[in-house]
Amino acid sequence: MSEAKTELWLFRHGETAWALSGQHTSWTDIPLTEQGCKRAERLRDFLNGKKFAAVYSSPRSRALETCRIAGYADQAVVEDNLQEWNYGESEGKTTHEMQEKYPGWSVWTSPMTGGETVEAVGDRADKVIARAVAATPQGGAVALFAHGHILRILAARWVGLPATGGQLLGLGTGSVSVLGHEHETRVIEHWNRGFE
């Protein structure tokens, strides 16, 4: 069976206090807000028990909790490569705060002092994609519960863009996106569906 039968369903975790304030959050374990939990409940209702060939989650509690509320905790396997971009010095800081120190700073184009390069995050995304494709030799859908930047980069890599291509793909908290194929070509089928 060809890879063209594989779909990746991307789930960004629900809202956190730092997501709301715009603070970069990678390895800091921030819980979901009440609104974040409600968004995950809407996600559960939308999925309505959809079957996945495999379910992978970042080890961070905000992703695992979104996965649990959505109804997939029993099937979920922790995938370390789904962890959010290690922001290094910018962890816990907003883009504005970083730009006060480094004019013109951008997470996409500036050095991540003490963190990961965008290319390193792209390499991790490629490993997640390979694992998901390997988990569906007969085709099927794979669920990935993770974070904004890693999922944006993963989508960029899926369609053959460099990791920096993720900057073109905005992604809200508690959203669902689907990566699949048109014939044999990898495409973004649905992007950034929210649940208000």
Coordinates of N, CA, C and O in Angstrom, one line a residue:
M1 N 0.9 -1.2 0.0 CA 0.0 0.0 0.0 C 0.9 1.2 0.0 O 1.9 1.2 0.6
S2 N 0.5 2.3 -0.7 CA 1.3 3.5 -0.8 C 1.1 4.4 0.4 O 0.1 4.3 1.0
E3 N 2.1 5.2 0.6 CA 2.0 6.2 1.7 C 0.8 7.1 1.5 O 0.2 7.7 2.4
A4 N 0.2 7.2 0.2 CA -0.9 8.1 -0.1 C -2.1 7.8 0.7 O -3.1 8.5 0.6
K5 N -2.2 6.7 1.4 CA -3.3 6.4 2.2 C -3.2 6.9 3.7 O -4.1 6.7 4.5
T6 N -2.0 7.5 4.0 CA -1.8 8.0 5.3 C -2.3 9.4 5.5 O -2.1 10.3 4.6
E7 N -3.0 9.7 6.6 CA -3.4 11.0 7.0 C -2.8 11.4 8.3 O -2.8 10.5 9.2
L8 N -2.3 12.6 8.5 CA -1.9 13.0 9.8 C -2.9 14.1 10.3 O -3.1 15.1 9.7
W9 N -3.4 13.8 11.5 CA -4.3 14.7 12.2 C -3.6 15.4 13.2 O -3.1 14.8 14.2
L10 N -3.4 16.8 13.1 CA -2.6 17.6 14.0 C -3.5 18.3 15.0 O -4.4 19.0 14.6
F11 N -3.3 18.1 16.3 CA -4.1 18.7 17.3 C -3.2 19.6 18.2 O -2.3 19.1 18.9
R12 N -3.4 20.9 18.1 CA -2.6 21.8 19.0 C -3.3 21.8 20.4 O -4.6 21.8 20.4
H13 N -2.6 21.7 21.4 CA -3.2 21.7 22.8 C -4.1 22.9 23.0 O -3.9 23.9 22.3
G14 N -4.9 22.8 24.0 CA -5.8 23.9 24.4 C -5.0 25.0 25.0 O -3.8 24.9 25.2
E15 N -5.8 26.1 25.2 CA -5.2 27.3 25.7 C -4.5 27.1 27.0 O -4.9 26.4 27.9
T16 N -3.3 27.8 27.2 CA -2.7 28.0 28.5 C -2.5 29.4 28.8 O -2.7 30.3 27.9
A17 N -2.1 29.8 30.0 CA -1.9 31.2 30.4 C -0.9 31.8 29.5 O -1.0 33.0 29.1
W18 N 0.2 31.1 29.3 CA 1.3 31.6 28.5 C 0.9 31.8 27.0 O 1.3 32.7 26.3
A19 N 0.1 30.8 26.5 CA -0.4 31.0 25.1 C -1.2 32.2 25.0 O -1.1 33.0 24.0
L20 N -2.0 32.5 26.0 CA -2.9 33.7 26.0 C -2.1 34.9 26.1 O -2.4 35.9 25.4
S21 N -1.0 35.0 26.8 CA -0.1 36.2 27.0 C 0.9 36.3 25.8 O 1.6 37.3 25.8
G22 N 1.1 35.3 25.0 CA 2.1 35.3 24.0 C 3.5 35.0 24.4 O 4.4 35.2 23.6
Q23 N 3.6 34.4 25.6 CA 4.9 33.9 26.0 C 5.4 32.6 25.4 O 4.5 31.7 25.2
H24 N 6.6 32.6 24.9 CA 7.1 31.4 24.3 C 7.2 30.2 25.3 O 7.7 30.4 26.4
T25 N 6.6 29.1 25.0 CA 6.5 28.0 26.0 C 7.0 26.7 25.3 O 6.3 26.2 24.4
S26 N 8.1 26.3 25.7 CA 8.6 25.0 25.2 C 8.6 23.9 26.3 O 7.6 23.2 26.5
W27 N 9.6 23.9 27.1 CA 9.7 22.8 28.1 C 9.1 23.2 29.5 O 9.0 22.3 30.3
T28 N 8.7 24.4 29.6 CA 8.0 24.8 30.9 C 6.6 24.1 30.8 O 5.9 24.2 29.8
D29 N 6.3 23.4 31.9 CA 5.0 22.6 31.9 C 3.9 23.5 32.4 O 3.7 23.6 33.6
I30 N 3.2 24.1 31.5 CA 2.0 25.0 31.9 C 0.7 24.2 31.7 O 0.5 23.7 30.6
P31 N -0.2 24.3 32.7 CA -1.4 23.5 32.5 C -2.4 24.3 31.6 O -2.2 25.5 31.3
L32 N -3.4 23.6 31.1 CA -4.5 24.2 30.4 C -5.3 25.1 31.3 O -5.5 24.9 32.5
T33 N -5.8 26.2 30.7 CA -6.8 27.1 31.4 C -8.1 26.4 31.3 O -8.3 25.4 30.6
E34 N -9.1 27.0 32.0 CA -10.4 26.4 32.0 C -11.0 26.4 30.5 O -11.6 25.5 30.1
Q35 N -10.7 27.5 29.8 CA -11.1 27.7 28.4 C -10.4 26.6 27.6 O -10.9 26.0 26.6
G36 N -9.1 26.3 27.9 CA -8.3 25.3 27.2 C -9.0 23.9 27.3 O -9.0 23.1 26.4
C37 N -9.5 23.6 28.5 CA -10.2 22.3 28.8 C -11.5 22.3 28.0 O -11.8 21.2 27.4
K38 N -12.2 23.4 28.0 CA -13.5 23.4 27.3 C -13.2 23.2 25.8 O -14.0 22.5 25.1
R39 N -12.2 23.8 25.2 CA -11.8 23.6 23.8 C -11.5 22.2 23.5 O -11.9 21.6 22.5
A40 N -10.8 21.5 24.4 CA -10.5 20.1 24.3 C -11.8 19.3 24.3 O -11.9 18.3 23.6
E41 N -12.8 19.7 25.1 CA -14.1 19.0 25.1 C -14.8 19.1 23.8 O -15.4 18.2 23.3
R42 N -14.7 20.3 23.2 CA -15.4 20.5 21.9 C -14.7 19.7 20.8 O -15.3 19.1 19.9
L43 N -13.4 19.5 21.0 CA -12.6 18.7 20.1 C -13.1 17.2 20.2 O -13.3 16.5 19.2
R44 N -13.3 16.8 21.4 CA -13.8 15.4 21.7 C -15.1 15.2 21.0 O -15.4 14.2 20.3
D45 N -16.0 16.2 21.1 CA -17.3 16.1 20.5 C -17.2 16.1 19.0 O -17.9 15.3 18.3
F46 N -16.3 16.9 18.4 CA -16.1 16.9 17.0 C -15.6 15.6 16.5 O -16.1 15.1 15.5
L47 N -14.7 15.0 17.2 CA -14.1 13.7 16.8 C -15.0 12.5 16.9 O -15.0 11.6 16.2
N48 N -15.9 12.6 18.0 CA -16.9 11.6 18.2 C -16.4 10.2 18.1 O -17.0 9.3 17.4
G49 N -15.3 9.9 18.7 CA -14.7 8.6 18.8 C -14.0 8.1 17.5 O -13.8 6.9 17.4
K50 N -13.6 9.0 16.7 CA -12.9 8.7 15.4 C -11.8 7.7 15.8 O -11.1 7.9 16.7
K51 N -11.6 6.7 14.9 CA -10.6 5.7 15.1 C -9.3 6.2 14.4 O -9.3 6.6 13.3
F52 N -8.2 6.0 15.1 CA -6.8 6.3 14.6 C -6.0 5.1 14.6 O -6.0 4.3 15.6
A53 N -5.2 4.9 13.6 CA -4.2 3.8 13.6 C -3.2 3.9 14.6 O -2.7 2.9 15.1
A54 N -2.8 5.1 15.0 CA -1.8 5.4 16.1 C -2.1 6.8 16.6 O -2.6 7.7 15.9
V55 N -1.8 7.0 17.9 CA -1.9 8.3 18.5 C -0.6 8.6 19.2 O -0.1 7.8 20.0
Y56 N 0.0 9.7 18.9 CA 1.2 10.2 19.5 C 1.0 11.5 20.2 O 0.3 12.4 19.7
S57 N 1.7 11.7 21.3 CA 1.6 13.0 22.0 C 2.9 13.4 22.5 O 3.8 12.6 22.9
S58 N 3.1 14.7 22.5 CA 4.2 15.4 23.2 C 4.2 14.9 24.7 O 3.1 14.7 25.2
P59 N 5.3 14.9 25.4 CA 5.3 14.5 26.8 C 4.8 15.6 27.7 O 4.6 15.4 28.9
R60 N 4.6 16.8 27.2 CA 4.2 18.0 28.0 C 2.7 17.8 28.4 O 1.9 17.4 27.7
S61 N 2.4 18.2 29.7 CA 1.1 17.9 30.3 C 0.0 18.6 29.5 O -1.1 18.1 29.4
R62 N 0.3 19.8 28.9 CA -0.8 20.5 28.2 C -1.2 19.7 26.9 O -2.4 19.7 26.6
A63 N -0.3 19.0 26.3 CA -0.7 18.1 25.1 C -1.3 16.8 25.6 O -2.3 16.4 25.1
L64 N -0.7 16.2 26.7 CA -1.3 15.0 27.2 C -2.7 15.2 27.7 O -3.6 14.3 27.5
E65 N -3.0 16.3 28.4 CA -4.3 16.6 28.9 C -5.3 16.8 27.8 O -6.4 16.4 27.9
T66 N -4.9 17.5 26.7 CA -5.8 17.7 25.6 C -6.1 16.4 25.0 O -7.3 16.1 24.7
C67 N -5.1 15.5 24.9 CA -5.3 14.2 24.3 C -6.3 13.4 25.2 O -7.2 12.7 24.7
R68 N -6.1 13.5 26.5 CA -7.0 12.8 27.5 C -8.4 13.2 27.4 O -9.4 12.4 27.2
I69 N -8.6 14.6 27.4 CA -10.0 15.1 27.3 C -10.6 14.7 26.0 O -11.8 14.5 25.9
A70 N -9.8 14.7 24.9 CA -10.4 14.4 23.6 C -10.7 12.9 23.5 O -11.4 12.5 22.6
G71 N -10.3 12.1 24.5 CA -10.7 10.7 24.5 C -9.7 9.7 24.0 O -10.1 8.5 23.7
Y72 N -8.4 10.1 23.9 CA -7.4 9.2 23.3 C -6.2 8.8 24.2 O -5.2 8.3 23.8
A73 N -6.4 9.1 25.5 CA -5.3 8.8 26.4 C -4.9 7.3 26.5 O -3.7 7.0 26.6
D74 N -5.9 6.4 26.3 CA -5.6 5.0 26.4 C -4.7 4.5 25.2 O -4.0 3.5 25.4
Q75 N -4.8 5.2 24.1 CA -4.1 4.8 22.9 C -2.8 5.5 22.7 O -2.0 5.1 21.9
A76 N -2.7 6.7 23.4 CA -1.5 7.6 23.2 C -0.2 7.0 23.6 O 0.0 6.4 24.6
V77 N 0.8 7.2 22.7 CA 2.2 6.9 23.0 C 2.9 8.2 23.0 O 2.8 9.1 22.1
V78 N 3.7 8.4 24.0 CA 4.5 9.6 24.1 C 5.6 9.6 23.1 O 6.4 8.6 23.0
E79 N 5.7 10.7 22.3 CA 6.8 10.9 21.3 C 7.6 12.1 21.6 O 7.1 13.2 21.5
D80 N 8.8 11.9 22.1 CA 9.6 13.0 22.5 C 9.9 14.0 21.4 O 10.1 15.2 21.6
N81 N 9.9 13.6 20.1 CA 10.1 14.5 19.0 C 9.0 15.4 18.7 O 9.1 16.4 18.0
L82 N 7.8 15.2 19.4 CA 6.7 16.2 19.3 C 6.8 17.3 20.4 O 5.9 18.1 20.4
Q83 N 7.8 17.3 21.2 CA 8.0 18.4 22.1 C 8.1 19.7 21.3 O 8.6 19.8 20.2
E84 N 7.7 20.8 22.0 CA 7.8 22.1 21.3 C 9.2 22.5 21.2 O 10.1 22.0 21.8
W85 N 9.5 23.4 20.2 CA 10.8 24.0 19.9 C 11.4 24.5 21.3 O 10.7 25.1 22.0
N86 N 12.6 24.1 21.5 CA 13.3 24.6 22.7 C 13.8 26.0 22.4 O 14.7 26.3 21.6
Y87 N 13.1 27.0 23.0 CA 13.3 28.4 22.8 C 14.6 29.0 23.5 O 14.9 30.1 23.2
G88 N 15.2 28.2 24.3 CA 16.4 28.7 25.0 C 16.1 30.0 25.8 O 15.2 30.1 26.6
E89 N 16.9 31.0 25.5 CA 16.8 32.3 26.2 C 15.4 32.9 26.1 O 15.0 33.7 27.0
S90 N 14.6 32.7 25.1 CA 13.3 33.3 24.9 C 12.2 32.6 25.6 O 11.1 33.0 25.6
E91 N 12.5 31.5 26.3 CA 11.5 30.7 27.0 C 10.8 31.7 28.0 O 11.5 32.4 28.8
G92 N 9.5 31.7 28.0 CA 8.7 32.6 29.0 C 8.7 34.0 28.6 O 8.0 34.8 29.3
K93 N 9.3 34.4 27.5 CA 9.3 35.8 27.1 C 8.4 35.9 25.8 O 8.3 35.0 25.0
T94 N 7.9 37.1 25.6 CA 7.1 37.4 24.4 C 8.0 37.9 23.3 O 9.2 38.3 23.6
T95 N 7.6 37.9 22.1 CA 8.3 38.4 21.0 C 8.7 39.9 21.2 O 9.8 40.3 21.0
H96 N 7.8 40.7 21.8 CA 8.0 42.1 22.1 C 9.2 42.2 23.1 O 10.1 43.0 22.9
E97 N 9.2 41.4 24.1 CA 10.3 41.4 25.1 C 11.6 41.1 24.5 O 12.6 41.7 24.7
M98 N 11.6 40.1 23.6 CA 12.9 39.7 22.9 C 13.3 40.8 22.0 O 14.5 41.1 21.8
Q99 N 12.4 41.5 21.3 CA 12.8 42.6 20.4 C 13.3 43.8 21.1 O 14.0 44.6 20.5
E100 N 12.9 44.0 22.4 CA 13.5 45.1 23.1 C 15.0 44.9 23.4 O 15.7 45.8 23.4
K101 N 15.3 43.6 23.5 CA 16.7 43.3 23.7 C 17.5 43.1 22.4 O 18.7 43.5 22.3
Y102 N 16.8 42.5 21.4 CA 17.4 42.3 20.1 C 16.5 42.8 19.0 O 15.6 42.1 18.6
P103 N 16.6 44.1 18.6 CA 15.8 44.6 17.6 C 15.6 43.7 16.4 O 16.6 43.2 15.9
G104 N 14.4 43.6 15.9 CA 14.2 42.7 14.7 C 14.1 41.3 15.0 O 14.0 40.5 14.1
W105 N 14.2 40.9 16.3 CA 14.2 39.5 16.7 C 12.9 38.7 16.2 O 11.8 39.3 16.2
S106 N 13.1 37.5 15.7 CA 12.0 36.7 15.3 C 12.4 35.2 15.6 O 13.5 34.8 15.4
V107 N 11.4 34.5 16.1 CA 11.7 33.1 16.5 C 12.1 32.3 15.2 O 12.9 31.4 15.3
W108 N 11.6 32.8 14.0 CA 11.9 32.1 12.8 C 13.3 32.4 12.2 O 13.8 31.5 11.4
T109 N 13.8 33.5 12.5 CA 15.0 33.9 11.7 C 16.2 34.3 12.6 O 17.3 34.5 12.1
S110 N 16.0 34.4 13.9 CA 17.1 34.8 14.9 C 17.7 33.6 15.6 O 17.0 32.6 15.7
P111 N 18.9 33.7 16.0 CA 19.5 32.6 16.8 C 18.7 32.3 18.1 O 18.2 33.2 18.7
M112 N 18.6 31.0 18.4 CA 18.0 30.6 19.6 C 19.0 30.3 20.7 O 19.4 29.2 20.9
T113 N 19.5 31.4 21.3 CA 20.6 31.2 22.3 C 20.2 30.2 23.4 O 19.1 30.4 24.0
G114 N 20.9 29.1 23.5 CA 20.6 28.1 24.5 C 19.5 27.2 24.1 O 19.1 26.3 24.9
G115 N 19.0 27.3 22.9 CA 17.9 26.5 22.4 C 18.2 25.7 21.1 O 19.4 25.5 20.8
E116 N 17.2 25.4 20.3 CA 17.3 24.7 19.1 C 17.3 25.6 17.9 O 16.5 26.5 17.9
T117 N 18.0 25.2 16.8 CA 17.8 25.9 15.6 C 16.5 25.4 14.9 O 16.0 24.3 15.3
V118 N 15.9 26.2 14.0 CA 14.7 25.8 13.4 C 14.9 24.5 12.5 O 14.1 23.7 12.4
E119 N 16.2 24.4 12.0 CA 16.5 23.2 11.3 C 16.5 21.9 12.1 O 16.0 20.8 11.7
A120 N 16.9 22.0 13.4 CA 16.9 20.9 14.3 C 15.4 20.5 14.6 O 15.1 19.3 14.7
V121 N 14.6 21.5 14.8 CA 13.1 21.2 15.0 C 12.6 20.5 13.7 O 11.8 19.5 13.8
G122 N 13.0 21.0 12.5 CA 12.6 20.3 11.3 C 13.0 18.9 11.2 O 12.3 18.0 10.8
D123 N 14.2 18.6 11.7 CA 14.7 17.2 11.7 C 13.8 16.3 12.6 O 13.5 15.2 12.3
R124 N 13.4 16.9 13.8 CA 12.5 16.1 14.7 C 11.2 15.9 14.0 O 10.6 14.8 14.1
A125 N 10.7 16.9 13.3 CA 9.4 16.8 12.6 C 9.5 15.7 11.6 O 8.6 14.9 11.4
D126 N 10.6 15.6 10.9 CA 10.8 14.6 9.9 C 10.7 13.2 10.5 O 10.2 12.2 9.9
K127 N 11.3 13.0 11.7 CA 11.3 11.7 12.4 C 9.8 11.4 12.8 O 9.5 10.2 12.7
V128 N 9.0 12.4 13.2 CA 7.6 12.1 13.6 C 6.9 11.6 12.3 O 6.1 10.7 12.4
I129 N 7.1 12.3 11.2 CA 6.4 12.0 10.0 C 6.8 10.5 9.6 O 5.9 9.7 9.2
A130 N 8.1 10.2 9.6 CA 8.5 8.8 9.3 C 7.9 7.8 10.2 O 7.4 6.7 9.7
R131 N 7.8 8.1 11.5 CA 7.2 7.2 12.4 C 5.7 7.0 12.1 O 5.1 5.9 12.2
A132 N 5.0 8.1 11.8 CA 3.6 8.0 11.5 C 3.3 7.2 10.2 O 2.4 6.4 10.2
V133 N 4.1 7.4 9.2 CA 3.9 6.7 8.0 C 4.2 5.2 8.2 O 3.5 4.3 7.7
A134 N 5.3 4.9 9.0 CA 5.6 3.5 9.3 C 4.5 2.8 10.1 O 4.3 1.6 10.0
A135 N 3.7 3.6 10.9 CA 2.6 3.0 11.7 C 1.4 2.7 10.9 O 0.5 2.1 11.4
T136 N 1.4 3.1 9.6 CA 0.2 2.9 8.8 C 0.6 2.3 7.4 O 0.3 2.8 6.3
P137 N 1.1 1.0 7.5 CA 1.5 0.4 6.2 C 0.4 0.1 5.3 O 0.5 0.0 4.1
Q138 N -0.8 0.0 5.9 CA -2.0 -0.3 5.1 C -2.8 1.0 4.9 O -4.0 1.0 4.4
G139 N -2.3 2.1 5.3 CA -3.0 3.4 5.3 C -3.7 3.6 6.6 O -3.9 2.7 7.4
G140 N -4.2 4.8 6.8 CA -5.0 5.2 8.0 C -4.6 6.5 8.5 O -3.7 7.2 8.0
A141 N -5.3 6.9 9.5 CA -5.1 8.2 10.1 C -4.3 8.1 11.4 O -4.5 7.2 12.2
V142 N -3.4 9.0 11.6 CA -2.5 9.1 12.8 C -2.8 10.4 13.5 O -2.8 11.5 12.8
A143 N -3.0 10.4 14.8 CA -3.3 11.6 15.6 C -2.0 12.1 16.2 O -1.2 11.2 16.8
L144 N -1.7 13.4 16.1 CA -0.5 14.0 16.8 C -1.0 15.1 17.7 O -1.5 16.1 17.2
F145 N -0.8 15.0 19.0 CA -1.2 16.0 19.9 C 0.1 16.7 20.4 O 1.0 16.1 20.9
A146 N 0.2 18.0 20.0 CA 1.4 18.7 20.3 C 1.2 20.2 20.4 O 0.2 20.7 20.9
H147 N 2.2 21.0 19.9 CA 2.3 22.4 20.2 C 2.3 23.2 18.8 O 2.6 22.6 17.8
G148 N 2.1 24.5 18.9 CA 2.0 25.4 17.8 C 3.2 25.3 16.8 O 3.0 25.0 15.6
H149 N 4.4 25.6 17.3 CA 5.5 25.7 16.3 C 5.9 24.4 15.8 O 6.2 24.2 14.6
I150 N 6.0 23.3 16.6 CA 6.4 22.0 16.1 C 5.4 21.5 15.1 O 5.8 21.0 14.0
L151 N 4.1 21.8 15.3 CA 3.1 21.3 14.3 C 3.2 22.1 13.0 O 3.0 21.6 11.9
R152 N 3.4 23.4 13.1 CA 3.6 24.3 11.9 C 4.8 23.8 11.1 O 4.7 23.7 9.9
I153 N 5.8 23.5 11.8 CA 7.1 23.0 11.1 C 6.8 21.7 10.5 O 7.2 21.4 9.4
L154 N 6.1 20.8 11.2 CA 5.8 19.5 10.7 C 5.0 19.6 9.4 O 5.2 18.9 8.4
A155 N 4.0 20.5 9.4 CA 3.2 20.6 8.2 C 4.0 21.2 7.1 O 3.9 20.7 5.9
A156 N 4.9 22.1 7.3 CA 5.8 22.6 6.3 C 6.6 21.5 5.7 O 6.8 21.3 4.5
R157 N 7.2 20.6 6.6 CA 8.0 19.5 6.1 C 7.2 18.5 5.3 O 7.7 17.9 4.4
W158 N 6.0 18.3 5.7 CA 5.1 17.3 5.0 C 5.0 17.7 3.6 O 4.9 16.8 2.7
V159 N 4.8 19.0 3.3 CA 4.6 19.4 1.9 C 5.9 19.8 1.2 O 5.9 20.4 0.1
G160 N 7.0 19.5 1.8 CA 8.3 19.7 1.2 C 8.9 21.1 1.3 O 9.9 21.4 0.7
L161 N 8.4 21.9 2.2 CA 9.0 23.2 2.5 C 10.1 23.1 3.5 O 10.1 22.1 4.3
P162 N 11.0 24.0 3.6 CA 12.0 24.0 4.7 C 11.3 24.3 6.0 O 10.1 24.8 6.0
A163 N 11.9 24.0 7.1 CA 11.3 24.2 8.4 C 10.8 25.6 8.6 O 9.7 25.8 9.2
T164 N 11.5 26.6 8.1 CA 11.1 28.0 8.2 C 9.7 28.2 7.5 O 9.1 29.3 7.8
G165 N 9.3 27.4 6.6 CA 8.0 27.5 6.0 C 6.9 27.5 7.0 O 5.8 28.0 6.7
G166 N 7.1 27.0 8.2 CA 6.1 27.0 9.2 C 5.6 28.4 9.6 O 4.5 28.5 10.1
Q167 N 6.4 29.4 9.3 CA 6.0 30.7 9.7 C 4.8 31.2 8.8 O 4.1 32.2 9.2
L168 N 4.5 30.5 7.8 CA 3.4 30.9 6.9 C 2.1 30.3 7.3 O 1.1 30.5 6.7
L169 N 2.1 29.4 8.4 CA 1.0 28.7 8.8 C 0.6 29.0 10.2 O 1.1 28.4 11.2
G170 N -0.3 29.9 10.4 CA -0.8 30.2 11.7 C -1.6 29.1 12.3 O -2.3 28.4 11.6
L171 N -1.6 28.9 13.6 CA -2.2 27.7 14.2 C -2.7 28.1 15.6 O -1.9 28.4 16.5
G172 N -4.0 28.1 15.8 CA -4.6 28.5 17.1 C -4.6 27.3 18.1 O -4.5 26.2 17.7
T173 N -4.8 27.7 19.4 CA -4.9 26.7 20.4 C -6.2 25.9 20.2 O -7.2 26.4 19.8
G174 N -6.1 24.6 20.6 CA -7.3 23.7 20.5 C -7.8 23.4 19.1 O -8.9 23.1 18.9
S175 N -6.9 23.6 18.1 CA -7.3 23.4 16.7 C -7.0 22.1 16.2 O -6.2 21.3 16.8
V176 N -7.6 21.7 15.1 CA -7.3 20.5 14.3 C -7.0 20.8 12.9 O -7.6 21.7 12.3
S177 N -6.0 20.2 12.4 CA -5.6 20.3 11.0 C -5.3 18.9 10.4 O -5.0 18.0 11.2
V178 N -5.5 18.7 9.1 CA -5.3 17.4 8.5 C -4.3 17.5 7.3 O -4.5 18.3 6.4
L179 N -3.3 16.6 7.4 CA -2.4 16.5 6.3 C -2.6 15.2 5.6 O -2.8 14.2 6.2
G180 N -2.7 15.2 4.2 CA -2.9 14.0 3.5 C -2.3 14.1 2.1 O -1.2 14.6 2.0
H181 N -3.1 13.6 1.1 CA -2.5 13.5 -0.2 C -3.6 13.9 -1.2 O -4.8 13.7 -1.0
E182 N -3.1 14.4 -2.3 CA -3.9 14.5 -3.5 C -3.2 13.6 -4.6 O -2.1 14.0 -5.0
H183 N -3.8 12.5 -4.9 CA -3.1 11.4 -5.6 C -1.9 11.0 -4.8 O -2.0 10.6 -3.7
E184 N -0.7 11.2 -5.4 CA 0.5 10.8 -4.6 C 1.2 12.0 -4.0 O 2.3 11.8 -3.4
T185 N 0.7 13.2 -4.2 CA 1.3 14.4 -3.7 C 0.9 14.7 -2.3 O -0.4 14.8 -2.0
R186 N 1.8 15.0 -1.4 CA 1.4 15.4 0.0 C 0.8 16.8 0.0 O 1.4 17.7 -0.6
V187 N -0.3 17.0 0.7 CA -1.0 18.3 0.7 C -1.5 18.5 2.1 O -1.6 17.6 3.0
I188 N -1.8 19.8 2.3 CA -2.6 20.2 3.5 C -4.1 20.1 3.2 O -4.5 20.9 2.3
E189 N -4.8 19.2 3.8 CA -6.2 19.0 3.4 C -7.1 20.0 4.1 O -8.0 20.6 3.6
H190 N -6.8 20.2 5.4 CA -7.6 21.2 6.3 C -6.6 21.8 7.2 O -5.7 21.1 7.7
W191 N -6.9 23.1 7.5 CA -5.9 23.8 8.4 C -6.6 24.7 9.4 O -7.5 25.4 9.1
N192 N -6.2 24.5 10.6 CA -6.5 25.4 11.8 C -8.0 25.6 12.0 O -8.5 26.6 12.2
R193 N -8.7 24.4 12.0 CA -10.1 24.5 12.4 C -10.2 24.7 13.9 O -9.7 23.9 14.7
G194 N -10.9 25.7 14.3 CA -11.1 26.0 15.7 C -12.5 25.6 16.1 O -13.4 25.3 15.3
F195 N -12.8 25.7 17.4 CA -14.0 25.3 18.0 C -14.4 26.4 19.0 O -14.1 26.3 20.2
E196 N -15.1 27.4 18.6 CA -15.6 28.5 19.5 C -16.8 28.1 20.2 O -17.6 27.3 19.8

